[in-house]
mmCIF file of C-alpha atoms in Angstrom:
data_model
loop_
_atom_site.group_PDB
_atom_site.id
_atom_site.type_symbol
_atom_site.label_atom_id
_atom_site.label_comp_id
_atom_site.label_asym_id
_atom_site.label_seq_id
_atom_site.Cartn_x
_atom_site.Cartn_y
_atom_site.Cartn_z
ATOM 1 C CA MET M 98 -79.060 147.002 -64.634
ATOM 2 C CA GLN M 99 -77.547 143.884 -63.093
ATOM 3 C CA TRP M 100 -80.820 142.007 -63.715
ATOM 4 C CA ILE M 101 -80.200 142.008 -67.451
ATOM 5 C CA PHE M 102 -77.251 139.620 -66.979
ATOM 6 C CA GLU M 103 -79.197 137.297 -64.696
ATOM 7 C CA PRO M 104 -81.495 134.608 -66.164
ATOM 8 C CA TRP M 105 -84.919 136.129 -66.854
ATOM 9 C CA PRO M 106 -87.839 134.606 -64.904
ATOM 10 C CA TRP M 107 -90.722 132.931 -66.725
ATOM 11 C CA TYR M 108 -93.189 135.693 -65.885
ATOM 12 C CA VAL M 109 -91.018 138.148 -67.817
ATOM 13 C CA SER M 110 -90.107 135.962 -70.800
ATOM 14 C CA GLY M 111 -93.416 134.118 -71.269
ATOM 15 C CA PRO M 112 -95.559 137.243 -71.796
ATOM 16 C CA ILE M 113 -92.982 138.741 -74.216
ATOM 17 C CA ILE M 114 -92.990 135.484 -76.213
ATOM 18 C CA GLY M 115 -96.807 135.592 -76.187
ATOM 19 C CA LEU M 116 -96.759 139.188 -77.489
ATOM 20 C CA THR M 117 -94.893 138.107 -80.629
ATOM 21 C CA VAL M 118 -98.195 136.515 -81.763
ATOM 22 C CA PRO M 119 -100.136 139.822 -82.119
ATOM 23 C CA ILE M 120 -97.009 141.750 -83.165
ATOM 24 C CA LEU M 121 -96.431 139.465 -86.181
ATOM 25 C CA LEU M 122 -100.138 139.593 -87.069
ATOM 26 C CA ILE M 123 -100.190 143.385 -86.921
ATOM 27 C CA LEU M 124 -96.884 143.810 -88.764
ATOM 28 C CA GLY M 125 -98.086 141.808 -91.752
ATOM 29 C CA ASN M 126 -100.607 139.047 -91.024
ATOM 30 C CA LYS M 127 -97.771 136.650 -90.236
ATOM 31 C CA LEU M 128 -98.307 133.526 -88.154
ATOM 32 C CA LEU M 129 -95.667 132.781 -85.535
ATOM 33 C CA GLY M 130 -93.857 129.599 -86.566
ATOM 34 C CA ILE M 131 -90.207 128.707 -86.857
ATOM 35 C CA SER M 132 -90.040 125.218 -88.365
ATOM 36 C CA SER M 133 -91.441 126.653 -91.631
ATOM 37 C CA SER M 134 -88.025 128.239 -92.133
ATOM 38 C CA LEU M 135 -86.599 124.723 -92.550
ATOM 39 C CA ARG M 136 -89.107 123.982 -95.318
ATOM 40 C CA HIS M 137 -88.401 127.300 -97.062
ATOM 41 C CA THR M 138 -84.674 126.588 -96.925
ATOM 42 C CA CYS M 139 -85.232 123.140 -98.466
ATOM 43 C CA ALA M 140 -87.459 124.693 -101.147
ATOM 44 C CA ALA M 141 -84.750 127.264 -101.890
ATOM 45 C CA ILE M 142 -81.681 125.027 -102.019
ATOM 46 C CA ALA M 143 -82.896 121.493 -102.862
ATOM 47 C CA PRO M 144 -86.455 121.440 -104.271
ATOM 48 C CA ALA M 145 -85.565 118.369 -106.384
ATOM 49 C CA LYS M 146 -88.967 118.328 -108.110
ATOM 50 C CA ILE M 147 -90.634 117.307 -104.826
ATOM 51 C CA PRO M 148 -94.236 118.607 -104.980
ATOM 52 C CA PHE M 149 -94.225 119.719 -101.300
ATOM 53 C CA LEU M 150 -91.217 121.936 -102.033
ATOM 54 C CA GLN M 151 -92.625 123.509 -105.221
ATOM 55 C CA TYR M 152 -93.879 126.922 -104.161
ATOM 56 C CA ASN M 153 -92.609 130.459 -104.205
ATOM 57 C CA TRP M 154 -90.591 130.403 -100.983
ATOM 58 C CA LYS M 155 -89.541 134.010 -101.617
ATOM 59 C CA GLU M 156 -93.066 135.085 -100.678
ATOM 60 C CA GLU M 157 -92.385 133.557 -97.255
ATOM 61 C CA SER M 158 -88.932 135.060 -96.865
ATOM 62 C CA TRP M 159 -90.086 137.090 -93.852
ATOM 63 C CA ASN M 160 -89.807 133.784 -91.957
ATOM 64 C CA LEU M 161 -86.134 133.430 -92.878
ATOM 65 C CA PHE M 162 -85.483 136.993 -91.647
ATOM 66 C CA PHE M 163 -87.290 136.080 -88.420
ATOM 67 C CA ALA M 164 -85.097 132.964 -88.034
ATOM 68 C CA ALA M 165 -81.933 135.003 -88.708
ATOM 69 C CA GLY M 166 -83.084 137.439 -86.040
ATOM 70 C CA ILE M 167 -83.393 134.588 -83.526
ATOM 71 C CA LEU M 168 -79.765 133.717 -84.222
ATOM 72 C CA VAL M 169 -78.727 137.328 -83.560
ATOM 73 C CA GLY M 170 -80.879 137.375 -80.414
ATOM 74 C CA GLY M 171 -79.107 134.198 -79.269
ATOM 75 C CA PHE M 172 -75.775 135.986 -79.671
ATOM 76 C CA ILE M 173 -76.930 139.026 -77.685
ATOM 77 C CA GLY M 174 -78.499 136.907 -74.921
ATOM 78 C CA GLY M 175 -75.983 134.080 -74.822
ATOM 79 C CA VAL M 176 -72.734 135.987 -75.358
ATOM 80 C CA LEU M 177 -73.111 139.734 -74.722
ATOM 81 C CA LEU M 178 -75.615 139.552 -71.842
ATOM 82 C CA SER M 179 -74.535 136.261 -70.282
ATOM 83 C CA ASN M 180 -73.417 136.093 -66.668
ATOM 84 C CA GLY M 181 -71.474 132.925 -67.478
ATOM 85 C CA GLN M 182 -73.128 130.944 -64.698
ATOM 86 C CA PRO M 183 -74.401 127.371 -65.148
ATOM 87 C CA VAL M 184 -78.143 126.985 -65.756
ATOM 88 C CA ALA M 185 -79.769 126.821 -62.305
ATOM 89 C CA ILE M 186 -81.704 123.590 -62.731
ATOM 90 C CA SER M 187 -83.044 121.670 -59.748
ATOM 91 C CA ALA M 188 -80.827 119.353 -57.708
ATOM 92 C CA GLU M 189 -82.928 116.343 -58.748
ATOM 93 C CA THR M 190 -82.409 117.153 -62.427
ATOM 94 C CA ILE M 191 -78.648 117.423 -61.905
ATOM 95 C CA ARG M 192 -78.664 114.032 -60.194
ATOM 96 C CA ASP M 193 -80.760 112.442 -62.972
ATOM 97 C CA ILE M 194 -78.556 113.892 -65.708
ATOM 98 C CA GLN M 195 -75.395 112.731 -63.941
ATOM 99 C CA ALA M 196 -76.933 109.250 -63.877
ATOM 100 C CA LEU M 197 -76.918 109.397 -67.689
ATOM 101 C CA GLY M 198 -73.149 109.871 -67.545
ATOM 102 C CA ILE M 199 -73.146 113.615 -68.260
ATOM 103 C CA GLN M 200 -70.681 115.611 -66.148
ATOM 104 C CA SER M 201 -70.516 119.022 -67.810
ATOM 105 C CA PHE M 202 -72.996 121.582 -66.469
ATOM 106 C CA ASP M 203 -71.187 124.775 -67.518
ATOM 107 C CA GLY M 204 -73.061 126.072 -70.547
ATOM 108 C CA LEU M 205 -76.591 126.124 -71.929
ATOM 109 C CA ILE M 206 -76.020 122.626 -73.346
ATOM 110 C CA PRO M 207 -73.763 119.835 -72.011
ATOM 111 C CA SER M 208 -70.379 120.203 -73.698
ATOM 112 C CA ASP M 209 -69.523 116.543 -73.115
ATOM 113 C CA VAL M 210 -72.315 115.607 -75.539
ATOM 114 C CA TYR M 211 -72.294 118.642 -77.814
ATOM 115 C CA ASN M 212 -68.803 118.911 -79.261
ATOM 116 C CA TRP M 213 -67.118 118.116 -82.573
ATOM 117 C CA GLU M 214 -65.446 114.936 -81.279
ATOM 118 C CA THR M 215 -68.627 113.353 -79.879
ATOM 119 C CA LEU M 216 -70.497 114.302 -83.054
ATOM 120 C CA PHE M 217 -68.668 111.389 -84.674
ATOM 121 C CA SER M 218 -69.258 109.061 -81.719
ATOM 122 C CA ALA M 219 -72.451 107.033 -81.305
ATOM 123 C CA ARG M 220 -73.743 109.218 -78.436
ATOM 124 C CA GLY M 221 -73.151 112.524 -80.171
ATOM 125 C CA PHE M 222 -74.550 111.203 -83.434
ATOM 126 C CA VAL M 223 -77.745 110.034 -81.730
ATOM 127 C CA VAL M 224 -78.316 113.239 -79.743
ATOM 128 C CA ILE M 225 -77.231 115.784 -82.356
ATOM 129 C CA VAL M 226 -77.889 114.159 -85.744
ATOM 130 C CA LEU M 227 -80.752 111.762 -85.023
ATOM 131 C CA GLY M 228 -82.344 114.267 -82.613
ATOM 132 C CA GLY M 229 -82.038 117.056 -85.186
ATOM 133 C CA PHE M 230 -83.448 114.839 -87.925
ATOM 134 C CA MET M 231 -86.493 113.961 -85.784
ATOM 135 C CA ILE M 232 -87.079 117.660 -85.042
ATOM 136 C CA GLY M 233 -87.139 118.494 -88.747
ATOM 137 C CA PHE M 234 -89.077 115.431 -89.879
ATOM 138 C CA GLY M 235 -91.567 115.460 -87.014
ATOM 139 C CA SER M 236 -92.323 119.184 -87.022
ATOM 140 C CA ARG M 237 -93.103 119.252 -90.728
ATOM 141 C CA TYR M 238 -95.156 116.041 -90.469
ATOM 142 C CA ALA M 239 -97.077 117.600 -87.555
ATOM 143 C CA GLY M 240 -97.459 120.898 -89.424
ATOM 144 C CA GLY M 241 -95.491 122.963 -86.927
ATOM 145 C CA CYS M 242 -93.245 122.981 -83.888
ATOM 146 C CA THR M 243 -93.412 124.439 -80.390
ATOM 147 C CA SER M 244 -93.904 127.989 -81.654
ATOM 148 C CA GLY M 245 -96.461 127.239 -84.388
ATOM 149 C CA HIS M 246 -98.569 124.767 -82.437
ATOM 150 C CA ALA M 247 -97.956 125.380 -78.718
ATOM 151 C CA ILE M 248 -97.764 129.207 -78.828
ATOM 152 C CA MET M 249 -99.580 130.290 -82.016
ATOM 153 C CA GLY M 250 -101.985 127.342 -82.288
ATOM 154 C CA LEU M 251 -103.066 127.304 -78.643
ATOM 155 C CA SER M 252 -103.317 131.121 -78.577
ATOM 156 C CA SER M 253 -105.835 130.919 -81.424
ATOM 157 C CA LEU M 254 -107.651 128.043 -79.663
ATOM 158 C CA GLN M 255 -107.101 125.441 -82.389
ATOM 159 C CA TRP M 256 -107.917 121.963 -81.209
ATOM 160 C CA ALA M 257 -105.629 120.356 -83.827
ATOM 161 C CA SER M 258 -102.762 122.220 -82.163
ATOM 162 C CA LEU M 259 -103.855 121.044 -78.720
ATOM 163 C CA VAL M 260 -103.796 117.420 -79.911
ATOM 164 C CA THR M 261 -100.392 117.983 -81.521
ATOM 165 C CA VAL M 262 -98.935 119.545 -78.363
ATOM 166 C CA ILE M 263 -100.227 116.618 -76.302
ATOM 167 C CA PHE M 264 -98.368 114.270 -78.645
ATOM 168 C CA PHE M 265 -95.238 116.474 -78.455
ATOM 169 C CA PHE M 266 -95.339 115.737 -74.732
ATOM 170 C CA ILE M 267 -96.110 112.055 -75.157
ATOM 171 C CA GLY M 268 -93.073 111.761 -77.462
ATOM 172 C CA GLY M 269 -90.927 113.802 -75.082
ATOM 173 C CA LEU M 270 -91.911 111.744 -72.047
ATOM 174 C CA LEU M 271 -91.337 108.468 -73.915
ATOM 175 C CA MET M 272 -87.868 109.669 -74.887
ATOM 176 C CA THR M 273 -86.927 111.080 -71.472
ATOM 177 C CA TRP M 274 -88.201 108.233 -69.313
ATOM 178 C CA ILE M 275 -87.860 105.121 -71.490
ATOM 179 C CA ILE M 276 -85.811 105.473 -74.678
ATOM 180 C CA ALA M 277 -83.041 107.896 -73.650
ATOM 181 C CA PRO M 278 -82.033 106.006 -70.464
ATOM 182 C CA TRP M 279 -81.634 102.939 -72.648
ATOM 183 C CA LEU M 280 -79.770 104.867 -75.397
ATOM 184 C CA TYR M 281 -77.347 106.323 -72.852
ATOM 185 C CA THR M 282 -76.470 102.873 -71.497
ATOM 186 C CA VAL M 283 -75.953 101.422 -74.987
ATOM 187 C CA PHE M 284 -73.876 104.353 -76.298
ATOM 188 C CA MET D 325 -86.537 146.261 -96.995
ATOM 189 C CA LYS D 326 -89.963 145.329 -95.694
ATOM 190 C CA ASN D 327 -88.589 142.205 -94.001
ATOM 191 C CA ILE D 328 -86.200 144.017 -91.646
ATOM 192 C CA LYS D 329 -88.991 144.434 -89.085
ATOM 193 C CA PHE D 330 -89.352 140.649 -88.886
ATOM 194 C CA LEU D 331 -85.626 140.326 -88.319
ATOM 195 C CA PHE D 332 -86.004 142.736 -85.422
ATOM 196 C CA VAL D 333 -88.908 140.743 -83.907
ATOM 197 C CA GLY D 334 -86.742 137.640 -84.295
ATOM 198 C CA VAL D 335 -83.911 139.327 -82.387
ATOM 199 C CA ILE D 336 -86.239 140.031 -79.443
ATOM 200 C CA PHE D 337 -87.668 136.509 -79.620
ATOM 201 C CA GLY D 338 -84.218 134.886 -79.685
ATOM 202 C CA LEU D 339 -82.904 137.182 -76.946
ATOM 203 C CA VAL D 340 -85.797 136.311 -74.628
ATOM 204 C CA LEU D 341 -85.605 132.557 -75.373
ATOM 205 C CA THR D 342 -81.903 132.608 -74.552
ATOM 206 C CA LYS D 343 -82.010 134.832 -71.453
ATOM 207 C CA THR D 344 -84.794 132.743 -69.936
ATOM 208 C CA GLU D 345 -82.801 129.561 -70.716
ATOM 209 C CA ALA D 346 -85.601 127.990 -72.783
ATOM 210 C CA VAL D 347 -82.845 127.126 -75.278
ATOM 211 C CA SER D 348 -81.044 125.055 -72.644
ATOM 212 C CA TRP D 349 -80.857 121.269 -72.974
ATOM 213 C CA PHE D 350 -80.851 121.208 -69.154
ATOM 214 C CA ARG D 351 -84.163 123.099 -68.888
ATOM 215 C CA ILE D 352 -85.823 120.697 -71.341
ATOM 216 C CA GLN D 353 -84.622 117.745 -69.256
ATOM 217 C CA GLU D 354 -86.010 119.429 -66.146
ATOM 218 C CA MET D 355 -89.351 120.055 -67.889
ATOM 219 C CA PHE D 356 -89.863 116.482 -69.087
ATOM 220 C CA ARG D 357 -88.956 115.218 -65.600
ATOM 221 C CA PHE D 358 -91.505 117.607 -63.982
ATOM 222 C CA GLN D 359 -88.810 118.973 -61.674
ATOM 223 C CA SER D 360 -89.445 122.688 -62.151
ATOM 224 C CA PHE D 361 -92.269 125.027 -63.065
ATOM 225 C CA HIS D 362 -89.976 127.254 -65.164
ATOM 226 C CA MET D 363 -90.709 125.935 -68.693
ATOM 227 C CA TYR D 364 -94.403 125.419 -67.939
ATOM 228 C CA GLY D 365 -94.560 128.997 -66.688
ATOM 229 C CA ILE D 366 -92.971 130.294 -69.905
ATOM 230 C CA ILE D 367 -95.221 128.305 -72.263
ATOM 231 C CA GLY D 368 -98.336 128.817 -70.129
ATOM 232 C CA SER D 369 -97.961 132.590 -69.724
ATOM 233 C CA ALA D 370 -97.040 132.955 -73.427
ATOM 234 C CA VAL D 371 -100.254 131.142 -74.410
ATOM 235 C CA VAL D 372 -102.386 133.218 -72.008
ATOM 236 C CA VAL D 373 -100.957 136.507 -73.322
ATOM 237 C CA GLY D 374 -101.181 135.252 -76.923
ATOM 238 C CA ALA D 375 -104.796 134.119 -76.499
ATOM 239 C CA ILE D 376 -105.902 137.405 -74.906
ATOM 240 C CA SER D 377 -104.143 139.297 -77.721
ATOM 241 C CA VAL D 378 -105.778 137.211 -80.457
ATOM 242 C CA TYR D 379 -109.163 137.677 -78.785
ATOM 243 C CA LEU D 380 -108.684 141.463 -78.672
ATOM 244 C CA LEU D 381 -107.488 141.592 -82.293
ATOM 245 C CA LYS D 382 -110.608 139.709 -83.395
ATOM 246 C CA HIS D 383 -112.992 141.519 -81.062
ATOM 247 C CA PHE D 384 -111.954 144.977 -82.274
ATOM 248 C CA ARG D 385 -111.478 143.710 -85.849
ATOM 249 C CA LEU D 386 -108.047 145.324 -85.934
ATOM 250 C CA ARG D 387 -106.199 145.415 -89.245
ATOM 251 C CA SER D 388 -102.557 144.844 -90.004
ATOM 252 C CA LEU D 389 -100.235 147.770 -90.758
ATOM 253 C CA ASP D 390 -100.849 147.363 -94.504
ATOM 254 C CA ASN D 391 -104.570 147.663 -93.734
ATOM 255 C CA GLU D 392 -105.444 144.031 -94.392
ATOM 256 C CA PRO D 393 -107.969 142.242 -92.192
ATOM 257 C CA ILE D 394 -106.133 139.964 -89.759
ATOM 258 C CA ILE D 395 -106.759 136.343 -90.704
ATOM 259 C CA ILE D 396 -105.718 133.248 -88.753
ATOM 260 C CA PRO D 397 -106.318 130.154 -90.890
ATOM 261 C CA SER D 398 -107.332 127.090 -88.906
ATOM 262 C CA LYS D 399 -104.867 124.224 -88.621
ATOM 263 C CA LYS D 400 -106.429 121.051 -89.935
ATOM 264 C CA PHE D 401 -106.160 117.912 -87.878
ATOM 265 C CA ASN D 402 -104.672 114.845 -89.543
ATOM 266 C CA LYS D 403 -102.662 111.803 -88.501
ATOM 267 C CA GLY D 404 -99.522 113.933 -88.722
ATOM 268 C CA SER D 405 -100.535 115.596 -85.447
ATOM 269 C CA ILE D 406 -100.196 112.199 -83.774
ATOM 270 C CA ILE D 407 -97.312 110.531 -85.625
ATOM 271 C CA GLY D 408 -95.335 113.649 -86.489
ATOM 272 C CA GLY D 409 -96.093 115.139 -83.084
ATOM 273 C CA THR D 410 -94.689 112.095 -81.302
ATOM 274 C CA ILE D 411 -91.568 112.033 -83.489
ATOM 275 C CA PHE D 412 -91.014 115.756 -82.915
ATOM 276 C CA GLY D 413 -91.475 115.341 -79.156
ATOM 277 C CA MET D 414 -88.894 112.560 -79.076
ATOM 278 C CA GLY D 415 -86.427 114.715 -81.008
ATOM 279 C CA TRP D 416 -87.139 117.686 -78.704
ATOM 280 C CA ALA D 417 -86.346 115.616 -75.604
ATOM 281 C CA LEU D 418 -83.347 113.873 -77.175
ATOM 282 C CA SER D 419 -81.545 116.920 -78.534
ATOM 283 C CA GLY D 420 -82.999 119.285 -75.914
ATOM 284 C CA ALA D 421 -83.995 121.837 -78.530
ATOM 285 C CA CYS D 422 -86.680 122.770 -81.026
ATOM 286 C CA PRO D 423 -86.158 124.875 -84.169
ATOM 287 C CA GLY D 424 -86.098 128.320 -82.471
ATOM 288 C CA PRO D 425 -83.535 127.309 -79.846
ATOM 289 C CA LEU D 426 -81.383 125.665 -82.541
ATOM 290 C CA TYR D 427 -80.917 129.043 -84.259
ATOM 291 C CA ALA D 428 -80.481 130.827 -80.921
ATOM 292 C CA LEU D 429 -77.842 128.346 -79.706
ATOM 293 C CA LEU D 430 -75.855 128.740 -82.917
ATOM 294 C CA GLY D 431 -75.803 132.489 -82.243
ATOM 295 C CA ALA D 432 -75.015 131.945 -78.560
ATOM 296 C CA GLY D 433 -71.637 130.464 -79.401
ATOM 297 C CA TYR D 434 -72.215 126.733 -79.894
ATOM 298 C CA PRO D 435 -71.033 126.139 -83.477
ATOM 299 C CA VAL D 436 -71.554 122.346 -83.272
ATOM 300 C CA ILE D 437 -75.306 123.096 -83.332
ATOM 301 C CA ILE D 438 -74.913 123.619 -87.079
ATOM 302 C CA ALA D 439 -74.835 119.798 -87.297
ATOM 303 C CA ALA D 440 -78.252 119.622 -85.606
ATOM 304 C CA ILE D 441 -79.650 122.328 -87.914
ATOM 305 C CA LEU D 442 -78.380 120.512 -91.022
ATOM 306 C CA SER D 443 -79.915 117.289 -89.653
ATOM 307 C CA ALA D 444 -83.229 119.098 -89.116
ATOM 308 C CA LEU D 445 -83.068 120.361 -92.711
ATOM 309 C CA LEU D 446 -82.412 116.814 -93.892
ATOM 310 C CA GLY D 447 -85.358 115.581 -91.798
ATOM 311 C CA THR D 448 -87.598 118.228 -93.363
ATOM 312 C CA TRP D 449 -86.403 117.276 -96.851
ATOM 313 C CA VAL D 450 -86.906 113.537 -96.253
ATOM 314 C CA TYR D 451 -90.424 114.211 -94.934
ATOM 315 C CA SER D 452 -91.180 116.274 -98.055
ATOM 316 C CA TYR D 453 -89.889 113.453 -100.263
ATOM 317 C CA LEU D 454 -91.823 110.701 -98.427
ATOM 318 C CA ARG D 455 -94.964 112.788 -97.893
ATOM 319 C CA PRO D 456 -97.127 111.082 -100.584
ATOM 320 C CA LYS D 457 -96.426 107.679 -98.991
ATOM 321 C CA LEU D 458 -97.003 108.673 -95.345
ATOM 322 C CA PRO D 459 -100.395 108.401 -93.588
ATOM 323 C CA HIS D 460 -102.111 111.776 -93.143
#
């Protein structure tokens, strides 16, 4: 049973993630997608007469249960079944990340960027708050995130999702190779 | 509670995302720098298994548990795929997470992630507010 505490290889996790597509369809004609939960939460707590937020979000509450489940799964995987070892990324990645000025490689995310003190510094604000804002704004504007477009959309062979995923990568490459190196020198 | 089953599927989904380190900022860095196959293997094998499953569901005209025909509405292309997609991709690379991993990381013992989730909610709300004025 020692394997359960080790990181799971892609050929185990990928197929299980792929199986959530038919499982959700069979359980109730539900389409895999996580960013929708952000919209439903907005519609529930701050609809503010915005037309896009005027719908019966309660009919979509399955999605909020799904999101809550992900949080519980994160606890089981990240706390109960963790071996406490750093993420085994490649040596080149470690070198590149160190060049950004990041020294902490202990957890799933770098604690020298993700902590309450840096949240109120320029670097933490950019990574956590601006990054989070772009995730929410961009995913809704694009009509879905990694799960809805890359997994669900590509699995059902939708070309709009393929275009969207290509632009996810264009945005990600722009940020990683051009914008972030500049941001990390400024902040 | 008919929604409990979706909570359970979410638990499995979040557990797998976390144990395979897809929720890790470091893995996202590695992916966008093309320094490991790991993330491409996860996404690629998920899509292959998902596509075969969808094909089989359609081919055998399987019905959902409540005996409804299984319907997958098509996603319509608009300029949001390009503009929104690029903005999302930049946020994904900057924060090292997308919506699923944000929830999983909060559960995995990183409470500061709540700030990223609240920011994502604000981003969703601002998009909803500006939607009539944005190109689509």
